[in-house]
Coordinates of C-alpha atoms and ligand atoms in Angstrom, one line a residue:
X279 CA 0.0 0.0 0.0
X280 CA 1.5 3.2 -1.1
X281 CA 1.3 6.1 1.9
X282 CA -0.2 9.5 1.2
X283 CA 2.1 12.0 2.4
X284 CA 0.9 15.6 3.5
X285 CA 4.2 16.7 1.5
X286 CA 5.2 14.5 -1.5
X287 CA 8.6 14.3 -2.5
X288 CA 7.4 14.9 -6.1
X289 CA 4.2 16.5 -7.8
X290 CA 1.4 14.2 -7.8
X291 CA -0.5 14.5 -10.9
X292 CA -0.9 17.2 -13.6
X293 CA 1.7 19.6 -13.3
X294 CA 0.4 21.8 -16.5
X295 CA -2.3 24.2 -16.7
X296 CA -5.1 25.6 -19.4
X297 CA -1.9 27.1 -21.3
X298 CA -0.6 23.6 -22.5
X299 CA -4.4 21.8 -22.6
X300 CA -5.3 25.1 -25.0
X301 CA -1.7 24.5 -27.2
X302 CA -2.5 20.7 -27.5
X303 CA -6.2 21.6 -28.4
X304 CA -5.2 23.9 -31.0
X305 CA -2.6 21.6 -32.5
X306 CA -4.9 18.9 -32.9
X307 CA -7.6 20.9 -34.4
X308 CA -5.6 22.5 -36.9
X309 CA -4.9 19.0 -38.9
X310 CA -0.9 20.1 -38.8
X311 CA 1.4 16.7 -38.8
X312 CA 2.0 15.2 -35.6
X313 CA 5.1 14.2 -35.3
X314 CA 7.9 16.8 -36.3
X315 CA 6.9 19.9 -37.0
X316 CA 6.6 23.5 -37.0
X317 CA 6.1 22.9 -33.2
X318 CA 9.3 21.2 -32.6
X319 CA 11.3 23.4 -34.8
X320 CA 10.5 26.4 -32.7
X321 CA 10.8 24.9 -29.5
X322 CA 14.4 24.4 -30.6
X323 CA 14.8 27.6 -31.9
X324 CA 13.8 29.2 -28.6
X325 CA 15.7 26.9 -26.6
X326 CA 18.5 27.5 -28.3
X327 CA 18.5 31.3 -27.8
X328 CA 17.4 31.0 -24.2
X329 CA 20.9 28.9 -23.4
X330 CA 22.9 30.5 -26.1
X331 CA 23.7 27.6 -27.8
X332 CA 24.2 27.2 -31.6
X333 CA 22.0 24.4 -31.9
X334 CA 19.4 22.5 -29.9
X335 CA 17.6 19.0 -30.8
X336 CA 14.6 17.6 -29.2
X337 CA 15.0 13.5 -28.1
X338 CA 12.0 11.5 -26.7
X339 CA 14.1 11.5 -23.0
X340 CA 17.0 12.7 -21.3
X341 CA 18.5 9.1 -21.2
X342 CA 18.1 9.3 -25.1
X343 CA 19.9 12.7 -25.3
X344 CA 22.8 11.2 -23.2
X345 CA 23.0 8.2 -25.1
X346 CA 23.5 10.0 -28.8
X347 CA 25.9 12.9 -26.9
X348 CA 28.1 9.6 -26.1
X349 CA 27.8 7.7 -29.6
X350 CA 29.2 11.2 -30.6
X351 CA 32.6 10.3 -28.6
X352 CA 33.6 7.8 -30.8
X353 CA 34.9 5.9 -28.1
X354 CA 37.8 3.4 -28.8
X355 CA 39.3 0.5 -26.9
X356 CA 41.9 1.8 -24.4
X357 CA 40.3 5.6 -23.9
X358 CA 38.8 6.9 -20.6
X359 CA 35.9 8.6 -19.7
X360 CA 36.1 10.4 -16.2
X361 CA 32.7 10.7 -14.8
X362 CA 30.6 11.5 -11.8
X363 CA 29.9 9.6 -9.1
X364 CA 26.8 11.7 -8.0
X365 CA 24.1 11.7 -10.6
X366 CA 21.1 9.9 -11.5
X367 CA 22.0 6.4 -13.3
X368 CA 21.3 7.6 -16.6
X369 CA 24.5 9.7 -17.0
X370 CA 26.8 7.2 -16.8
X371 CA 24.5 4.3 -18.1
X372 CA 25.7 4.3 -22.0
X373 CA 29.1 4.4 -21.5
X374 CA 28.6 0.1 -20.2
X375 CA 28.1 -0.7 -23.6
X376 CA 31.8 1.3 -25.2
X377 CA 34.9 -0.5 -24.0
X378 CA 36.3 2.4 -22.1
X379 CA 37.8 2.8 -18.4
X380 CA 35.4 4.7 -16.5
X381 CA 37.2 7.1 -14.2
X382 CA 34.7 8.3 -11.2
X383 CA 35.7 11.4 -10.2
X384 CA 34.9 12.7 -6.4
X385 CA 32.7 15.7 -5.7
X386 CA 32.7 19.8 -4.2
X387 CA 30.9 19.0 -0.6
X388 CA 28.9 21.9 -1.4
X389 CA 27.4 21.5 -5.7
X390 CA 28.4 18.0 -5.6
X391 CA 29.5 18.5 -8.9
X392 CA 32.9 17.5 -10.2
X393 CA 35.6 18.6 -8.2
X394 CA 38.1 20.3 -10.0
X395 CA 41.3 19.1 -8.1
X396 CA 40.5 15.7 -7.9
X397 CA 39.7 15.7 -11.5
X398 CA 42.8 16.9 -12.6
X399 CA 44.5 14.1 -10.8
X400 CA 42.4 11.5 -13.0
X401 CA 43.5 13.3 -16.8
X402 CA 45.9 11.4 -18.6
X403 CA 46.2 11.7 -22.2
X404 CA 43.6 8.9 -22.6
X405 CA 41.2 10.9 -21.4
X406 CA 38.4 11.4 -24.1
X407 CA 35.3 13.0 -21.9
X408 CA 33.9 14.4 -18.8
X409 CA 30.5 13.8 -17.8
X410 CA 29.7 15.9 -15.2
X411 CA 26.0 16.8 -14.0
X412 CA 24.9 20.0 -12.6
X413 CA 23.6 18.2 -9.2
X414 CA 20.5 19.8 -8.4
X415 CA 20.3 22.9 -10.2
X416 CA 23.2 24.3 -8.6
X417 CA 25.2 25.1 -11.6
X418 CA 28.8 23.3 -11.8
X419 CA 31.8 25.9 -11.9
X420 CA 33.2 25.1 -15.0
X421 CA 35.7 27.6 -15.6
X422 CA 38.8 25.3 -14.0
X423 CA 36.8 21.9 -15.4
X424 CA 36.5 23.1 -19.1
X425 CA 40.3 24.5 -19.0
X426 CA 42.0 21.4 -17.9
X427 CA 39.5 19.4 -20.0
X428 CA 40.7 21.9 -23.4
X429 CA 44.2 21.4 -22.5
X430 CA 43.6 17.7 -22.9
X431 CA 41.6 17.6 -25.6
X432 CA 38.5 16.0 -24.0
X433 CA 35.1 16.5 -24.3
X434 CA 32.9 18.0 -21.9
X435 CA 29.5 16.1 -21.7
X436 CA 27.0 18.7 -19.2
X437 CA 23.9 16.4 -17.8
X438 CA 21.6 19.2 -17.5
X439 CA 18.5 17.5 -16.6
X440 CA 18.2 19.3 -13.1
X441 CA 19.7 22.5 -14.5
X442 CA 17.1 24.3 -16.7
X443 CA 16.6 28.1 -15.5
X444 CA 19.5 27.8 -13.6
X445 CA 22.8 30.4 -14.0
X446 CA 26.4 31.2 -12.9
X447 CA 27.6 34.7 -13.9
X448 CA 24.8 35.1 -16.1
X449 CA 25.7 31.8 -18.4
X450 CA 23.4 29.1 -18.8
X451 CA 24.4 25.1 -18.2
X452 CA 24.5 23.2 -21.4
X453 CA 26.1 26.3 -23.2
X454 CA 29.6 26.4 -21.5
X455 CA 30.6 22.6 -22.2
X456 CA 30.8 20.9 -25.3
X457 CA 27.5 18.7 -25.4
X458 CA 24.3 19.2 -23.0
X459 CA 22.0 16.9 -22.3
X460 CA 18.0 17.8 -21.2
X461 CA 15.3 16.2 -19.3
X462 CA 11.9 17.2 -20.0
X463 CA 10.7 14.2 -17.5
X464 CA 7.5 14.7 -15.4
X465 CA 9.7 15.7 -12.4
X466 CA 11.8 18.3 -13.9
X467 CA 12.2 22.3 -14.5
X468 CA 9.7 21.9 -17.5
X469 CA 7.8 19.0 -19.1
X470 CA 7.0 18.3 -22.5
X471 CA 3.9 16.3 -21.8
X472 CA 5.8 13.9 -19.3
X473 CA 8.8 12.9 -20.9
X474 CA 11.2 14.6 -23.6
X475 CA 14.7 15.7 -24.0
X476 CA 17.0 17.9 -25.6
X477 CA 20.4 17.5 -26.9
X478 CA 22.7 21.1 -27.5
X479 CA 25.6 21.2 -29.3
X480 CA 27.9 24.0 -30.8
X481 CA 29.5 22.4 -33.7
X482 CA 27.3 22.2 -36.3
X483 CA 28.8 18.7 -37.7
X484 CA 27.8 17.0 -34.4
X485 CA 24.5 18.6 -34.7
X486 CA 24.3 17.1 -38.5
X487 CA 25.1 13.7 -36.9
X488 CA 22.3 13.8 -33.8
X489 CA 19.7 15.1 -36.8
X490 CA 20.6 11.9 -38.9
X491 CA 20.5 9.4 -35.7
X492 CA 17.4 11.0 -33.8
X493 CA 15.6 10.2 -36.8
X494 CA 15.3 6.5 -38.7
X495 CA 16.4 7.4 -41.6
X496 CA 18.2 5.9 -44.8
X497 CA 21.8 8.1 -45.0
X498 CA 24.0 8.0 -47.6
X499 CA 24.4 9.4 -51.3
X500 CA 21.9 8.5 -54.3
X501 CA 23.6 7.0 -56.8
X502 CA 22.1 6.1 -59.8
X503 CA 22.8 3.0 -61.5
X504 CA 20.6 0.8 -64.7
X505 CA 17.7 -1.5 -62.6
X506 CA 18.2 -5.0 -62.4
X507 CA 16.0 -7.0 -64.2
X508 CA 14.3 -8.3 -61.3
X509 CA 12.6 -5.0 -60.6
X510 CA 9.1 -5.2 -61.4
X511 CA 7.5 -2.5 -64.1
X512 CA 4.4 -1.8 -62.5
X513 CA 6.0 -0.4 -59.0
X514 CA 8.6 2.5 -61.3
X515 CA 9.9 3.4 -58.2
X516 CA 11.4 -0.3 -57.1
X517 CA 13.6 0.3 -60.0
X518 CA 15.8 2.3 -57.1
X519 CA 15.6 -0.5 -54.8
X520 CA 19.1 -1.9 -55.7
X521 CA 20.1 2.1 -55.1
X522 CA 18.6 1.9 -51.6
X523 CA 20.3 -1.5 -50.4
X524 CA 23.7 0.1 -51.3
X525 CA 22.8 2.9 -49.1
X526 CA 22.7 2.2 -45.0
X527 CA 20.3 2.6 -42.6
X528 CA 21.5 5.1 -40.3
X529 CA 19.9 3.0 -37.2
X530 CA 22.2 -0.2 -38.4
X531 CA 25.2 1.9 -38.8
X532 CA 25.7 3.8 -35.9
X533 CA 23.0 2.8 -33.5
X534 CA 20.9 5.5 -34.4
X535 CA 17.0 5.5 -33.7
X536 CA 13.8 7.0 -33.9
X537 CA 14.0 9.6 -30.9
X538 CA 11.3 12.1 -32.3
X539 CA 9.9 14.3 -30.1
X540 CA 6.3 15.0 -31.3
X541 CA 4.3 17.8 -31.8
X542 CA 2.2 18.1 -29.0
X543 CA 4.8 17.6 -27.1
X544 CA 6.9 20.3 -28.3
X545 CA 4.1 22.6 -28.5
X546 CA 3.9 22.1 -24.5
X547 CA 7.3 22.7 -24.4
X548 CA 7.3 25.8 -25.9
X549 CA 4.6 27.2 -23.3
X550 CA 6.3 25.3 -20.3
X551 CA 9.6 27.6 -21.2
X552 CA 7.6 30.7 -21.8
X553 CA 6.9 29.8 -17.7
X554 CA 10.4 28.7 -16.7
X555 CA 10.9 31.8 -15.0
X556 CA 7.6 31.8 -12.8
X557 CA 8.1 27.9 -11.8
X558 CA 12.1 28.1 -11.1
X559 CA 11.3 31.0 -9.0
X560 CA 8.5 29.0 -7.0
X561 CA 11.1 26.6 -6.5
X562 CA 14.1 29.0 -5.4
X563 CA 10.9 30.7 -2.6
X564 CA 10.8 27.4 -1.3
X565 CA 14.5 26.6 -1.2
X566 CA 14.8 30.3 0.7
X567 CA 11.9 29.0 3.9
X568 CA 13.9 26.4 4.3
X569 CA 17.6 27.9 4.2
X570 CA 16.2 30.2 6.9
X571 CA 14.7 27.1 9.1
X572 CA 18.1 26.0 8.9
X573 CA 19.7 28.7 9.5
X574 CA 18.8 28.3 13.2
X575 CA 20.6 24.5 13.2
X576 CA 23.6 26.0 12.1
X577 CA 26.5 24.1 13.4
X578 CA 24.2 20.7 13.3
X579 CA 23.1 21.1 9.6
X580 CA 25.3 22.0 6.6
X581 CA 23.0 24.0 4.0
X582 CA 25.7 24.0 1.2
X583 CA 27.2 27.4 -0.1
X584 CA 25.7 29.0 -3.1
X585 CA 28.0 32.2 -4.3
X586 CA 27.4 35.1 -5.4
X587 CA 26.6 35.4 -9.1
X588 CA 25.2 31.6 -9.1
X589 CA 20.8 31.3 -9.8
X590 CA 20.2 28.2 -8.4
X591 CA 17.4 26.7 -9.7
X592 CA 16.1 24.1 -6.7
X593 CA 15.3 20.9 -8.5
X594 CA 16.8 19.5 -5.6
X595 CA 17.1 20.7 -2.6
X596 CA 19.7 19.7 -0.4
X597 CA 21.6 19.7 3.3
X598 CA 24.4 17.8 5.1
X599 CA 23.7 16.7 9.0
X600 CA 26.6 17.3 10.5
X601 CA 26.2 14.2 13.1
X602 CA 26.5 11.2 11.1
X603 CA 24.1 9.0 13.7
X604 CA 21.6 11.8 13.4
X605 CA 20.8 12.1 9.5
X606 CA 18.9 8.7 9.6
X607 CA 17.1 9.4 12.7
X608 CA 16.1 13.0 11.3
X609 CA 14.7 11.2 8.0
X610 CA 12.5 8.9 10.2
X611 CA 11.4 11.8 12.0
X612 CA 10.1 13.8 9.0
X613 CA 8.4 10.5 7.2
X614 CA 6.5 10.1 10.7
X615 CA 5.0 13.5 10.0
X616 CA 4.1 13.7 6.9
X617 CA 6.9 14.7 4.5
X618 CA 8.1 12.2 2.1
X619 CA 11.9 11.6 1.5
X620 CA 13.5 10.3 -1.5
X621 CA 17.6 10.8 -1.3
X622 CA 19.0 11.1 -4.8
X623 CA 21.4 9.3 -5.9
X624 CA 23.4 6.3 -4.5
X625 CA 26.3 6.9 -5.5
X626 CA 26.8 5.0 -9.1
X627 CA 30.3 3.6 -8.9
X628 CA 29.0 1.5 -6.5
X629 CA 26.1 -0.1 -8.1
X630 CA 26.3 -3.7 -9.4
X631 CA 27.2 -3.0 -13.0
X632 CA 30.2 -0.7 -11.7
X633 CA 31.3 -3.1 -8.9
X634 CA 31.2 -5.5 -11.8
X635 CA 34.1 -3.6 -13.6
X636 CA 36.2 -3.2 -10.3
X637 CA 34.8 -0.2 -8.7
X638 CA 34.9 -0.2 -4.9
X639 CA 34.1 1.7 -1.9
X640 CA 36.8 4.0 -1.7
X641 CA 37.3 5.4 -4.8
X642 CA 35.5 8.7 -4.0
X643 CA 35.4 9.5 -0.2
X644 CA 33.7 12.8 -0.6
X645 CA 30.3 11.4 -1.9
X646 CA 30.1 8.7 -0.3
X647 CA 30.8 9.9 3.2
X648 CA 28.3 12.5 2.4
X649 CA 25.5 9.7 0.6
X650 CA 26.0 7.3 3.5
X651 CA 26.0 9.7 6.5
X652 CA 25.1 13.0 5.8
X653 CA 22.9 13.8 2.7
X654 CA 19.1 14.7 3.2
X655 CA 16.9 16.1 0.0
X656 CA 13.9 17.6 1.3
X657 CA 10.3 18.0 -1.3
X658 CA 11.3 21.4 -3.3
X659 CA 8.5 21.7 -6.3
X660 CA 6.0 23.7 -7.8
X661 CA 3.0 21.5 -7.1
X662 CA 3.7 22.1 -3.6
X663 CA 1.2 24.5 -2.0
X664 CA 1.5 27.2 0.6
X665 CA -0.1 24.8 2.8
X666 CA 2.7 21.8 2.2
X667 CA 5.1 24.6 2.6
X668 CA 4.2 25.3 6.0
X669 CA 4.0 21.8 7.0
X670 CA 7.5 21.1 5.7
X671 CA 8.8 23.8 7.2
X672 CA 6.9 22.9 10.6
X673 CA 8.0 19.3 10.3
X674 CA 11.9 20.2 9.2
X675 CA 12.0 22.1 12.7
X676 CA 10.5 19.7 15.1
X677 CA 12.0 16.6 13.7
X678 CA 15.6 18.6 13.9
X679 CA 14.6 20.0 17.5
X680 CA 13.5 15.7 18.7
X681 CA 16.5 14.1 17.2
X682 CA 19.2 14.1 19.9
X683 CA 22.9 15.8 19.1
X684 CA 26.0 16.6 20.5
X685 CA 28.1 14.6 21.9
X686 CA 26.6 11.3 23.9
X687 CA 23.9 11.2 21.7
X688 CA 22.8 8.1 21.2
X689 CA 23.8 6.9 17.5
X690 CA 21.3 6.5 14.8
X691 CA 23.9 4.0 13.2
X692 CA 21.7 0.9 13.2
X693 CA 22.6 0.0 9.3
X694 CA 24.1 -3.3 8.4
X695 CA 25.0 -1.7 4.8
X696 CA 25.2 1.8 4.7
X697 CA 22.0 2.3 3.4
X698 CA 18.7 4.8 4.9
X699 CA 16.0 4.1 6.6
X700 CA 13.7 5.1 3.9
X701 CA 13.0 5.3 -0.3
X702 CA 16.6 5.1 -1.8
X703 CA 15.9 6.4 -5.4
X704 CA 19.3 5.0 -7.5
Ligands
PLP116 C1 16.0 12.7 -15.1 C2 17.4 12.6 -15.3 C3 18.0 12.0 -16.5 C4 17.2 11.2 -17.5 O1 16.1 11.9 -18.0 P1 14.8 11.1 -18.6 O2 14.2 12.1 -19.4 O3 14.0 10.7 -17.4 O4 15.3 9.9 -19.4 C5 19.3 12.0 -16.6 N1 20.1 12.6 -15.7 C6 19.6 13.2 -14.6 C7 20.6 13.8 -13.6 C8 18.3 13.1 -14.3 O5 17.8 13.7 -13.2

């Protein structure tokens, strides 16, 4: 039996309003094509301009957009990838099937993002990419990353799937790095009717490449040669079919695939970014009540540093207990009233399929001491009403002011693995 929480972790149900119902209404009626379209063209045409990218292509998911940004690597036997530990599976996932030495790279205590001195000490001059996500919304400092990266020669692959709306000095992620990657999931910054993606690109020859593998299509050059004599009169155009088998399939060449977004969905995305501004900013009002509950824990709680000049846009929002026996207690205490917790994201090196290929506890002490002991994400969204917000606010405070601290507190440490006492989202 699935609880009902007075404060769910994400929106329950429709998170779009007359807006999109009237956009999908209109498309219908007006007997335009469904699938691509004037639609999607302009929802990458805005998208583009809003990031400042040269050019941006719609997928059917994030894990799609992250898939084609690594077939774009060309990865070879005997390169390395160095990637993030901290991220949602989906990041890393594609880079299983390339035979490639994954490098997991510890995080900044405070973005979680790549951290730029331990990254440094993973470059060799096999190294062909960094992924790196922008954990959260809190947008990655790059400047360090993409200069050590161009001094290598490698690739910077930005998972921006958290990071839509979000800024540092005024740039957007998934226009600093090479490749950025875009969820339009349920969950996220904006939806494009539930599920969608975006790839961006600046070079125009990888965005030639994603256009051919996003969509099923037969690639190659027409040449014209006499028709066999097998080719039937009555169908004239069979006569090319020996044309067409000499041509490939860009799906059976380079694992391309039909990853069209369609129209409806695109035309929702195009009202959904006309409101980025309105629901980032419901998000960031939330993230503000509860920096200032927290404020009064100081010294217990760690509520991670966000500079000056950084617009952080709250798909997550995240603290540190300091205690390390107290984080699972405080977790127990908030599900008992009311507020549902999901921590995002075990860290990935140690998943199966990673321990599989040799990774081990160890390899990145930063995110794992703070996954394991210290890491709490509370609900942060805009179907959370004023209402919720007071009771998560309510709930954060008392549950913080019942768990005991300090020193002879009795420890919260009851776990055989290392794992919480609630929902673990991987
Ligand atoms: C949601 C998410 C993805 C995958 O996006 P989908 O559209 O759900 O496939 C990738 N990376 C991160 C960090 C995500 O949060």
């Amino acid at each position: 039996m699935t609880r009902e929480y007075a404060v769910p972790a994400a929106a329950r149900g429709s998170v779009l309003g007359q807006a999109e119902i009237d956009a999908v209404a209109a498309l219908v009626r007006s007997g335009a094509p469904l699938s691509a379209g004037r639609s999607r063209t302009e929802f990458e045409e805005r998208f583009a301009e809003h990031l400042g990218a040269a050019h941006a292509l719609t997928v059917t998911s994030g894990t799609v957009a992250l898939r084609l940004a690594v077939d774009l690597l060309d990865l070879r036997e005997g390169d390395e990838v160095i990637a993030t530990p901290q991220t949602y599976q989906a990041t890393v996932q594609p880079l299983l099937e390339h035979p490639v030495r994954v490098r997991f790279c510890d995080v900044d205590p405070d973005s979680l993002a790549l951290d730029a001195g331990a990254l440094e000490a993973l470059l060799t001059d096999r190294t062909r990419a960094i992924m790196l996500v922008h954990y959260g919304g809190y947008p990655a400092d790059l400047a360090r990353i993409l200069e050590l990266a161009r001094a290598r020669g490698a690739v910077v692959v930005e998972d921006c799937a958290h990071a839509l709306g979000a800024t540092r000095d005024g740039r957007h992620p998934g226009s600093l790095g090479d490749i950025g990657c875009f969820s339009f999931q349920g969950s996220k910054n904006i939806t494009t009717l539930g599920e969608g993606g975006m790839v961006t690109v600046h070079r125009s020859d990888w965005a030639e490449r994603i256009e051919r593998t996003r969509g099923n299509d037969i690639d190659g050059e027409f040449v014209h040669t006499t028709p066999g004599a097998d080719v039937p009169a009555a169908l004239p155009w069979m006569k090319y079919a020996e044309h067409i088998h000499r041509r490939e399939v860009a799906a059976l060449r380079r694992g391309g695939t039909n990853a069209t977004m369609s129209e409806a969905s695109a035309a929702v995305g195009l009202v959904q970014l006309a409101k980025l501004d309105t629901l980032v900013e419901r998000r960031r009002s939330i993230a503000a009540r509860l920096d200032a509950a927290l404020a009064a824990f100081a010294g217990r709680v760690r509520v991670p540093a966000v500079p000056h000049g950084v617009r952080h846009s709250y798909h997550l929002y995240t603290f540190f207990v300091e205690d390390p026996g107290a984080r699972d207690r405080l977790l127990a205490a908030l599900d008992r009233r009311g507020v549902e917790i999901q921590l995002r994201y075990y860290p990935q090196h140690l998943l199966p399929e990673w321990r599989a290929r040799g990774h081990r506890r160890g390899e990145c002490p930063v995110a794992e001491r703070l996954w394991f002991d210290q890491h709490v994400n509370l609900p942060c969204h805009p179907g959370l009403t004023d209402e919720q917000v007071d009771h998560l606010v309510g709930a954060l405070v008392g549950g913080l002011r019942e768990v005991p601290h300090g020193p002879g507190a009795p420890s919260g440490a009851t776990r055989a693995t290392g794992g919480a006492t609630c929902p673990i989202s991987t």
